Amino acid sequence: MSQDPIARLTVLFARLPGVGEKTAQRLAFHVLKSPPEYASDLAEALLALRQEVRLCSVCCNLTATDPCPICADPQRDAKIICVVESVPDLLAIERTREFRGRYHVLHGALSPLDGIGPDQLKIKELLPRLVEPGGSADGRAEAAGRSIGGVEEVIVATDPTVEGEATALYLTKLVKPLGVRITRIAQGVPMGGDLEYADQVTLARALQGRREI
Ligand SMILES: [Zn+2]
């Protein structure tokens, strides 16, 4: 890598998604022209990102505190878990303000051709949430249509793609025998689309129109 600091930073910026060589150079010059604190703030923020952000031990969301703020929020309904592929998908659902339950982030979708099987996803982290005694669990849980973990419904909000559908099917087979209601968000999201880019109204309707699977 070049030892010239401008060229070095340009090369690094150009590795960011959507940033071409020209933009990368413009960004590097912008940092150079900005007050010196900006460069140190930027450097610190980059390091903190890698050092402090980790996976929530409950839902696998990215967080600087464990459990994440959503899992730690007593106002959020622990009886409903919305399963998403990615953190940007979680954020998209949060923006709709339609969902007051908790999440589970898979960090991908099943794609056997790409070598992504259940073990590559955060699926084994989901099951303990359903089968291990949680806050409101008791001996009568199963009889009352709740899992031992106190969860009543799992909403599968994976993308409407081949991979997302395959993942939904796989989760159904795992979750249904546990006696937990499992639903899939409605197809307001266009097939082949990405949840992250769905507009808020479409996504809110997809959540409202979820159906049993
Ligand atoms: Zn969490």
Coordinates of N, CA and C and ligand atoms in Angstrom, one line a residue:
M1 N 0.8 -1.2 0.0 CA 0.0 0.0 0.0 C 0.9 1.2 0.0
S2 N 0.4 2.3 -0.7 CA 1.2 3.5 -0.8 C 1.5 4.1 0.5
Q3 N 2.6 4.7 0.7 CA 2.9 5.4 1.9 C 2.5 6.9 1.9
D4 N 2.1 7.3 0.7 CA 1.5 8.7 0.6 C 0.2 8.7 1.3
P5 N 0.0 9.5 2.4 CA -1.2 9.4 3.2 C -2.5 9.7 2.4
I6 N -2.4 10.6 1.4 CA -3.6 10.9 0.6 C -4.0 9.6 -0.2
A7 N -3.0 9.1 -0.9 CA -3.2 7.9 -1.7 C -3.7 6.7 -0.9
R8 N -3.1 6.6 0.3 CA -3.5 5.5 1.2 C -4.9 5.6 1.6
L9 N -5.4 6.8 2.1 CA -6.8 6.9 2.5 C -7.7 6.8 1.3
T10 N -7.3 7.3 0.1 CA -8.1 7.2 -1.1 C -8.4 5.7 -1.4
V11 N -7.3 4.9 -1.3 CA -7.5 3.4 -1.6 C -8.4 2.8 -0.6
L12 N -8.3 3.2 0.6 CA -9.2 2.6 1.7 C -10.7 3.0 1.5
F13 N -10.9 4.3 1.2 CA -12.2 4.8 0.9 C -12.8 4.1 -0.3
A14 N -12.0 3.9 -1.3 CA -12.5 3.3 -2.6 C -13.0 1.9 -2.4
R15 N -12.6 1.3 -1.2 CA -13.0 -0.1 -0.9 C -14.5 -0.1 -0.4
L16 N -15.0 1.0 0.0 CA -16.3 1.1 0.6 C -17.3 0.9 -0.5
P17 N -18.5 0.2 -0.2 CA -19.5 0.0 -1.3 C -20.0 1.3 -1.9
G18 N -20.1 1.4 -3.2 CA -20.7 2.5 -3.8 C -19.7 3.7 -3.9
V19 N -18.5 3.5 -3.5 CA -17.5 4.6 -3.6 C -16.5 4.3 -4.7
G20 N -16.5 5.2 -5.7 CA -15.5 5.0 -6.8 C -14.2 5.7 -6.4
E21 N -13.2 5.6 -7.3 CA -11.9 6.2 -7.1 C -12.0 7.7 -6.9
K22 N -12.8 8.4 -7.8 CA -12.9 9.9 -7.7 C -13.5 10.3 -6.4
T23 N -14.6 9.7 -6.0 CA -15.3 10.0 -4.8 C -14.3 9.8 -3.6
A24 N -13.6 8.7 -3.7 CA -12.7 8.3 -2.6 C -11.6 9.4 -2.4
Q25 N -11.1 10.0 -3.6 CA -10.1 11.0 -3.5 C -10.7 12.3 -2.9
R26 N -12.0 12.6 -3.4 CA -12.7 13.8 -2.8 C -12.9 13.7 -1.3
L27 N -13.2 12.5 -0.9 CA -13.4 12.3 0.6 C -12.1 12.5 1.3
A28 N -11.0 12.0 0.8 CA -9.7 12.1 1.4 C -9.3 13.6 1.5
F29 N -9.5 14.3 0.4 CA -9.2 15.8 0.5 C -10.1 16.5 1.5
H30 N -11.4 16.0 1.6 CA -12.3 16.6 2.5 C -11.8 16.5 3.9
V31 N -11.3 15.3 4.3 CA -10.8 15.0 5.6 C -9.6 15.9 5.9
L32 N -8.8 16.1 4.8 CA -7.6 16.9 5.0 C -7.9 18.4 5.2
K33 N -9.0 18.9 4.6 CA -9.4 20.3 4.7 C -10.2 20.5 6.0
S34 N -10.8 19.5 6.6 CA -11.6 19.7 7.8 C -10.7 20.0 9.0
P35 N -11.3 20.5 10.1 CA -10.5 20.7 11.3 C -9.9 19.4 11.8
P36 N -8.7 19.5 12.4 CA -8.0 18.2 12.8 C -8.8 17.3 13.6
E37 N -9.7 17.8 14.5 CA -10.5 17.0 15.3 C -11.4 16.0 14.5
Y38 N -11.7 16.5 13.3 CA -12.6 15.6 12.5 C -11.9 14.3 12.2
A39 N -10.6 14.4 11.8 CA -9.8 13.2 11.5 C -9.7 12.3 12.7
S40 N -9.5 12.9 13.9 CA -9.3 12.0 15.1 C -10.7 11.4 15.5
D41 N -11.7 12.2 15.3 CA -13.1 11.7 15.7 C -13.4 10.5 14.7
L42 N -13.1 10.7 13.4 CA -13.4 9.7 12.5 C -12.6 8.4 12.8
A43 N -11.3 8.6 13.1 CA -10.4 7.4 13.4 C -11.0 6.7 14.6
E44 N -11.3 7.5 15.6 CA -11.8 6.9 16.9 C -13.1 6.1 16.7
A45 N -14.0 6.7 15.9 CA -15.3 6.1 15.6 C -15.1 4.8 14.8
L46 N -14.2 4.8 13.9 CA -13.9 3.5 13.2 C -13.4 2.4 14.1
L47 N -12.5 2.8 15.0 CA -12.0 1.8 15.9 C -13.0 1.3 16.9
A48 N -13.8 2.3 17.4 CA -14.9 1.9 18.3 C -15.9 0.9 17.7
L49 N -16.2 1.2 16.4 CA -17.1 0.3 15.7 C -16.7 -1.1 15.8
R50 N -15.4 -1.4 15.5 CA -14.9 -2.7 15.5 C -14.7 -3.3 16.9
Q51 N -14.3 -2.4 17.9 CA -14.0 -2.9 19.2 C -15.3 -3.1 20.1
E52 N -16.3 -2.2 19.9 CA -17.4 -2.2 20.8 C -18.6 -2.9 20.3
V53 N -18.8 -2.9 19.0 CA -20.0 -3.5 18.4 C -19.9 -5.0 18.3
R54 N -20.8 -5.7 18.9 CA -20.8 -7.2 18.9 C -22.3 -7.7 18.7
L55 N -22.5 -9.0 18.8 CA -23.8 -9.5 18.6 C -24.5 -9.6 20.0
C56 N -25.8 -9.2 20.0 CA -26.6 -9.4 21.2 C -26.7 -10.9 21.5
S57 N -26.4 -11.2 22.8 CA -26.4 -12.7 23.1 C -27.8 -13.3 23.1
V58 N -28.8 -12.4 23.0 CA -30.2 -12.9 22.9 C -30.7 -13.0 21.4
C59 N -30.6 -11.9 20.7 CA -31.3 -11.8 19.4 C -30.3 -11.7 18.2
C60 N -29.0 -11.6 18.5 CA -28.0 -11.5 17.5 C -28.0 -10.2 16.7
N61 N -28.7 -9.2 17.2 CA -28.6 -7.8 16.7 C -27.2 -7.3 16.9
L62 N -26.8 -6.3 16.2 CA -25.5 -5.7 16.4 C -25.7 -4.6 17.5
T63 N -24.8 -4.6 18.5 CA -25.0 -3.7 19.6 C -23.7 -3.4 20.4
A64 N -23.7 -2.3 21.0 CA -22.6 -2.0 21.9 C -22.8 -2.4 23.3
T65 N -24.1 -2.7 23.6 CA -24.4 -3.2 25.0 C -25.1 -4.5 24.8
D66 N -24.9 -5.4 25.8 CA -25.5 -6.7 25.7 C -26.3 -7.0 27.0
P67 N -27.6 -7.3 26.9 CA -28.4 -7.4 25.7 C -28.6 -6.1 25.0
C68 N -29.0 -6.1 23.7 CA -29.2 -4.9 22.9 C -30.4 -4.1 23.5
P69 N -30.5 -2.8 23.1 CA -31.5 -2.0 23.7 C -32.9 -2.5 23.5
I70 N -33.2 -3.3 22.4 CA -34.5 -3.8 22.1 C -34.8 -4.9 23.1
C71 N -33.8 -5.9 23.3 CA -34.0 -7.0 24.2 C -34.1 -6.5 25.6
A72 N -33.4 -5.4 25.9 CA -33.4 -4.9 27.3 C -34.6 -4.1 27.6
D73 N -35.4 -3.7 26.6 CA -36.5 -2.8 26.8 C -37.8 -3.6 27.4
P74 N -38.1 -3.3 28.6 CA -39.3 -4.1 29.2 C -40.6 -3.8 28.5
Q75 N -40.7 -2.7 27.8 CA -41.9 -2.4 27.1 C -42.1 -3.2 25.8
R76 N -41.0 -3.9 25.3 CA -41.2 -4.7 24.1 C -41.7 -6.1 24.5
D77 N -42.7 -6.5 23.7 CA -43.4 -7.8 23.9 C -42.5 -9.0 23.6
A78 N -42.1 -9.7 24.7 CA -41.2 -10.8 24.5 C -41.9 -12.1 24.0
K79 N -43.3 -12.0 23.8 CA -44.0 -13.1 23.4 C -44.0 -13.2 21.8
I80 N -43.6 -12.2 21.2 CA -43.6 -12.2 19.7 C -42.1 -11.9 19.2
I81 N -41.6 -12.9 18.4 CA -40.3 -12.7 17.9 C -40.4 -12.6 16.3
C82 N -39.8 -11.5 15.8 CA -39.8 -11.3 14.4 C -38.4 -11.7 13.8
V83 N -38.4 -12.7 13.0 CA -37.1 -13.2 12.5 C -36.7 -12.4 11.2
V84 N -35.6 -11.8 11.1 CA -35.1 -11.1 9.9 C -33.8 -11.6 9.5
E85 N -33.4 -11.3 8.2 CA -32.2 -11.8 7.7 C -31.0 -10.9 8.2
S86 N -31.3 -9.6 8.3 CA -30.1 -8.7 8.5 C -30.5 -7.5 9.5
V87 N -29.5 -6.9 10.0 CA -29.8 -5.7 10.9 C -30.4 -4.6 10.1
P88 N -30.0 -4.3 8.8 CA -30.8 -3.2 8.1 C -32.3 -3.6 7.9
D89 N -32.6 -4.9 7.8 CA -34.0 -5.3 7.7 C -34.7 -5.0 9.1
L90 N -34.0 -5.3 10.2 CA -34.6 -5.0 11.5 C -34.8 -3.5 11.6
L91 N -33.9 -2.7 11.1 CA -34.1 -1.2 11.2 C -35.2 -0.7 10.4
A92 N -35.4 -1.4 9.2 CA -36.5 -1.0 8.3 C -37.8 -1.3 9.0
I93 N -37.9 -2.4 9.7 CA -39.2 -2.7 10.4 C -39.4 -1.8 11.6
E94 N -38.3 -1.4 12.3 CA -38.4 -0.5 13.4 C -38.9 0.9 12.9
R95 N -38.5 1.3 11.7 CA -39.0 2.6 11.1 C -40.5 2.6 10.9
T96 N -41.1 1.4 10.7 CA -42.6 1.4 10.5 C -43.3 1.7 11.8
R97 N -42.7 1.5 12.9 CA -43.3 1.6 14.2 C -44.5 0.7 14.4
E98 N -44.6 -0.3 13.6 CA -45.7 -1.2 13.6 C -45.5 -2.4 14.5
F99 N -44.3 -2.6 14.9 CA -43.9 -3.9 15.6 C -43.4 -3.5 17.0
R100 N -44.0 -4.1 18.0 CA -43.5 -3.8 19.4 C -43.0 -5.1 20.1
G101 N -42.7 -6.1 19.3 CA -42.2 -7.3 19.9 C -40.7 -7.3 19.8
R102 N -40.0 -8.5 19.8 CA -38.6 -8.5 19.8 C -38.2 -9.2 18.5
Y103 N -36.9 -9.2 18.2 CA -36.3 -9.7 17.0 C -35.4 -10.9 17.1
H104 N -35.1 -11.5 16.0 CA -34.0 -12.5 15.9 C -33.4 -12.3 14.6
V105 N -32.1 -12.0 14.6 CA -31.4 -11.7 13.3 C -30.6 -12.9 12.9
L106 N -30.9 -13.4 11.7 CA -30.2 -14.6 11.2 C -28.9 -14.4 10.6
H107 N -28.6 -13.2 10.2 CA -27.4 -12.8 9.5 C -27.2 -13.6 8.2
G108 N -28.3 -13.6 7.4 CA -28.2 -14.3 6.1 C -29.5 -15.1 5.8
A109 N -29.5 -15.8 4.7 CA -30.6 -16.7 4.4 C -30.0 -18.0 3.8
L110 N -30.8 -19.1 3.9 CA -30.3 -20.3 3.4 C -30.0 -20.2 1.9
S111 N -28.8 -20.7 1.5 CA -28.5 -20.7 0.1 C -27.5 -21.8 -0.2
P112 N -28.0 -23.0 -0.4 CA -27.1 -24.2 -0.5 C -26.0 -24.0 -1.6
L113 N -26.4 -23.4 -2.7 CA -25.5 -23.2 -3.8 C -24.3 -22.3 -3.4
D114 N -24.5 -21.4 -2.4 CA -23.4 -20.6 -2.0 C -22.8 -21.1 -0.7
G115 N -23.1 -22.4 -0.3 CA -22.6 -23.0 0.8 C -23.1 -22.5 2.1
I116 N -24.3 -21.8 2.1 CA -24.9 -21.3 3.3 C -26.0 -22.2 3.8
G117 N -25.7 -23.0 4.8 CA -26.7 -23.9 5.4 C -27.1 -23.4 6.7
P118 N -28.0 -24.1 7.4 CA -28.5 -23.7 8.7 C -27.3 -23.3 9.7
D119 N -26.2 -24.0 9.6 CA -25.1 -23.8 10.6 C -24.4 -22.4 10.4
Q120 N -24.6 -21.9 9.1 CA -23.9 -20.6 8.9 C -24.8 -19.4 9.3
L121 N -26.1 -19.8 9.7 CA -27.0 -18.7 10.1 C -27.2 -18.8 11.7
K122 N -27.8 -17.8 12.2 CA -28.0 -17.8 13.7 C -29.3 -18.4 14.0
I123 N -29.5 -19.7 13.5 CA -30.7 -20.4 13.7 C -30.7 -21.2 15.1
K124 N -29.5 -21.7 15.4 CA -29.4 -22.5 16.6 C -29.5 -21.5 17.8
E125 N -29.3 -20.2 17.6 CA -29.5 -19.3 18.7 C -31.0 -18.9 18.9
L126 N -31.8 -19.2 17.9 CA -33.2 -18.9 18.0 C -34.0 -19.9 18.9
L127 N -33.6 -21.2 18.7 CA -34.4 -22.3 19.4 C -34.4 -22.2 20.9
P128 N -33.2 -21.9 21.5 CA -33.3 -21.8 23.0 C -34.2 -20.7 23.5
R129 N -34.5 -19.7 22.7 CA -35.4 -18.7 23.1 C -36.9 -19.2 23.1
L130 N -37.1 -20.3 22.4 CA -38.4 -20.9 22.4 C -38.6 -22.0 23.3
V131 N -37.5 -22.7 23.6 CA -37.6 -23.9 24.4 C -37.1 -23.8 25.9
E132 N -36.3 -22.8 26.1 CA -35.8 -22.7 27.5 C -36.7 -21.7 28.3
P133 N -36.8 -22.0 29.6 CA -37.7 -21.1 30.4 C -37.3 -19.7 30.4
G134 N -38.2 -18.8 30.0 CA -37.9 -17.4 30.0 C -38.7 -16.7 31.1
G135 N -38.7 -15.4 31.1 CA -39.3 -14.6 32.1 C -40.7 -15.0 32.6
S136 N -41.6 -15.2 31.6 CA -43.0 -15.4 31.9 C -43.4 -16.9 31.8
A137 N -42.4 -17.7 31.7 CA -42.7 -19.1 31.4 C -43.2 -19.9 32.7
D138 N -44.0 -20.8 32.5 CA -44.4 -21.7 33.6 C -44.9 -23.0 33.1
G139 N -45.2 -23.9 34.0 CA -45.6 -25.3 33.6 C -46.8 -25.4 32.6
R140 N -47.6 -24.3 32.7 CA -48.8 -24.4 31.9 C -48.6 -23.7 30.5
A141 N -47.4 -23.3 30.2 CA -47.1 -22.6 29.0 C -47.6 -23.3 27.8
E142 N -47.2 -24.6 27.6 CA -47.6 -25.3 26.4 C -49.1 -25.4 26.2
A143 N -49.7 -25.7 27.3 CA -51.2 -25.9 27.3 C -51.9 -24.6 26.8
A144 N -51.2 -23.5 27.2 CA -51.8 -22.2 26.8 C -51.4 -21.7 25.4
G145 N -50.8 -22.6 24.7 CA -50.4 -22.2 23.3 C -49.1 -21.4 23.3
R146 N -48.3 -21.5 24.4 CA -47.1 -20.7 24.4 C -45.9 -21.7 24.5
S147 N -44.8 -21.4 24.0 CA -43.6 -22.2 24.1 C -43.1 -22.1 25.6
I148 N -42.3 -23.1 26.0 CA -41.8 -23.0 27.4 C -41.0 -21.7 27.6
G149 N -40.5 -21.1 26.5 CA -39.8 -19.9 26.6 C -40.7 -18.7 26.7
G150 N -42.0 -18.9 26.6 CA -43.0 -17.9 26.8 C -43.3 -17.2 25.5
V151 N -42.8 -17.7 24.3 CA -43.0 -17.1 23.0 C -44.3 -17.7 22.4
E152 N -45.2 -16.8 22.0 CA -46.5 -17.2 21.4 C -46.4 -17.2 19.9
E153 N -45.7 -16.3 19.3 CA -45.7 -16.2 17.8 C -44.3 -15.9 17.3
V154 N -43.9 -16.5 16.2 CA -42.7 -16.2 15.5 C -43.1 -15.7 14.1
I155 N -42.8 -14.4 13.8 CA -43.1 -13.9 12.5 C -41.8 -14.0 11.6
V156 N -42.0 -14.7 10.5 CA -40.8 -14.8 9.6 C -40.8 -13.7 8.6
A157 N -39.9 -12.8 8.7 CA -39.8 -11.6 7.9 C -38.5 -11.6 7.0
T158 N -38.3 -12.8 6.5 CA -37.1 -12.9 5.6 C -37.5 -12.3 4.3
D159 N -36.5 -12.0 3.4 CA -36.8 -11.4 2.1 C -37.7 -12.3 1.2
P160 N -38.5 -11.7 0.4 CA -39.3 -12.5 -0.6 C -38.5 -12.9 -1.8
T161 N -37.4 -13.7 -1.5 CA -36.5 -14.2 -2.5 C -36.5 -15.7 -2.4
V162 N -35.9 -16.4 -3.3 CA -35.9 -17.9 -3.2 C -35.2 -18.3 -1.9
E163 N -34.1 -17.6 -1.5 CA -33.4 -17.9 -0.3 C -34.3 -17.6 0.9
G164 N -34.9 -16.5 0.9 CA -35.8 -16.1 2.0 C -36.9 -17.0 2.2
E165 N -37.5 -17.5 1.1 CA -38.6 -18.5 1.2 C -38.1 -19.8 1.7
A166 N -37.0 -20.2 1.2 CA -36.4 -21.5 1.7 C -36.1 -21.4 3.2
T167 N -35.7 -20.3 3.7 CA -35.4 -20.1 5.1 C -36.7 -20.1 5.9
A168 N -37.7 -19.5 5.4 CA -39.0 -19.5 6.0 C -39.6 -20.9 6.2
L169 N -39.4 -21.7 5.1 CA -39.9 -23.1 5.2 C -39.1 -23.9 6.2
Y170 N -37.8 -23.7 6.2 CA -36.9 -24.4 7.1 C -37.3 -24.1 8.6
L171 N -37.5 -22.8 8.8 CA -37.9 -22.3 10.2 C -39.3 -22.9 10.6
T172 N -40.2 -23.0 9.7 CA -41.5 -23.5 10.0 C -41.4 -25.0 10.5
K173 N -40.5 -25.7 9.8 CA -40.4 -27.1 10.2 C -39.8 -27.3 11.6
L174 N -38.9 -26.3 12.0 CA -38.3 -26.3 13.3 C -39.2 -25.8 14.4
V175 N -40.0 -24.8 14.1 CA -40.7 -24.1 15.1 C -42.1 -24.7 15.4
K176 N -42.7 -25.1 14.3 CA -44.1 -25.6 14.5 C -44.3 -26.7 15.5
P177 N -43.4 -27.7 15.4 CA -43.5 -28.8 16.4 C -43.4 -28.3 17.9
L178 N -42.9 -27.1 18.1 CA -42.8 -26.6 19.5 C -44.1 -26.0 19.9
G179 N -45.1 -26.0 19.1 CA -46.4 -25.5 19.5 C -46.5 -24.0 19.4
V180 N -45.5 -23.3 18.7 CA -45.5 -21.9 18.6 C -46.1 -21.5 17.3
R181 N -47.0 -20.5 17.3 CA -47.6 -20.0 16.1 C -46.5 -19.4 15.2
I182 N -46.5 -19.8 13.9 CA -45.5 -19.2 13.1 C -46.2 -18.5 11.9
T183 N -45.9 -17.3 11.6 CA -46.5 -16.5 10.5 C -45.5 -16.0 9.6
R184 N -45.9 -15.7 8.4 CA -45.0 -15.1 7.3 C -45.6 -13.7 7.0
I185 N -44.7 -12.7 6.8 CA -45.3 -11.4 6.4 C -45.9 -11.5 5.0
A186 N -46.9 -10.7 4.8 CA -47.6 -10.7 3.5 C -46.7 -10.3 2.3
Q187 N -47.2 -10.6 1.1 CA -46.3 -10.4 0.0 C -46.5 -8.9 -0.6
G188 N -46.6 -8.0 0.3 CA -46.7 -6.6 -0.1 C -45.3 -6.2 -0.6
V189 N -44.3 -6.9 -0.1 CA -42.9 -6.7 -0.6 C -42.8 -7.4 -1.9
P190 N -42.3 -6.8 -3.0 CA -42.3 -7.4 -4.2 C -41.3 -8.6 -4.2
M191 N -41.7 -9.7 -5.0 CA -40.9 -10.9 -5.1 C -39.5 -10.5 -5.6
G192 N -38.5 -11.1 -4.9 CA -37.1 -10.8 -5.4 C -36.6 -9.5 -4.7
G193 N -37.5 -8.8 -4.0 CA -37.1 -7.6 -3.4 C -36.3 -7.7 -2.1
D194 N -35.8 -6.6 -1.5 CA -35.1 -6.6 -0.3 C -35.9 -5.8 0.7
L195 N -36.2 -6.4 1.9 CA -37.0 -5.8 2.9 C -36.4 -4.4 3.3
E196 N -35.1 -4.3 3.3 CA -34.4 -3.1 3.7 C -34.9 -1.9 2.8
Y197 N -35.2 -2.1 1.5 CA -35.6 -1.0 0.6 C -37.1 -0.9 0.4
A198 N -37.9 -1.7 1.1 CA -39.3 -1.5 1.0 C -39.7 -0.2 1.7
D199 N -40.7 0.5 1.1 CA -41.1 1.7 1.8 C -41.9 1.3 3.1
Q200 N -42.0 2.3 4.0 CA -42.6 2.0 5.3 C -44.0 1.5 5.3
V201 N -44.8 2.1 4.4 CA -46.2 1.8 4.3 C -46.4 0.3 3.8
T202 N -45.6 0.0 2.8 CA -45.6 -1.4 2.2 C -45.2 -2.4 3.3
L203 N -44.2 -2.1 4.0 CA -43.7 -3.0 5.1 C -44.6 -3.1 6.2
A204 N -45.3 -2.0 6.6 CA -46.2 -2.0 7.7 C -47.4 -2.9 7.3
R205 N -47.9 -2.7 6.0 CA -49.0 -3.6 5.6 C -48.6 -5.0 5.5
A206 N -47.4 -5.3 5.1 CA -46.9 -6.7 5.0 C -46.9 -7.3 6.4
L207 N -46.6 -6.5 7.4 CA -46.6 -7.1 8.8 C -48.0 -7.3 9.3
Q208 N -48.9 -6.3 9.0 CA -50.3 -6.5 9.4 C -51.0 -7.7 8.7
G209 N -50.6 -7.9 7.5 CA -51.2 -8.9 6.7 C -50.6 -10.3 6.8
R210 N -49.8 -10.5 7.8 CA -49.0 -11.8 7.9 C -50.0 -12.9 8.1
R211 N -49.6 -14.1 7.6 CA -50.5 -15.2 7.7 C -49.8 -16.4 8.2
E212 N -50.6 -17.3 8.7 CA -50.1 -18.6 9.4 C -49.4 -19.4 8.3
I213 N -48.2 -20.0 8.7 CA -47.6 -20.9 7.7 C -47.3 -22.3 8.4
Ligands
ZN1 ZN -31.1 -8.3 21.3

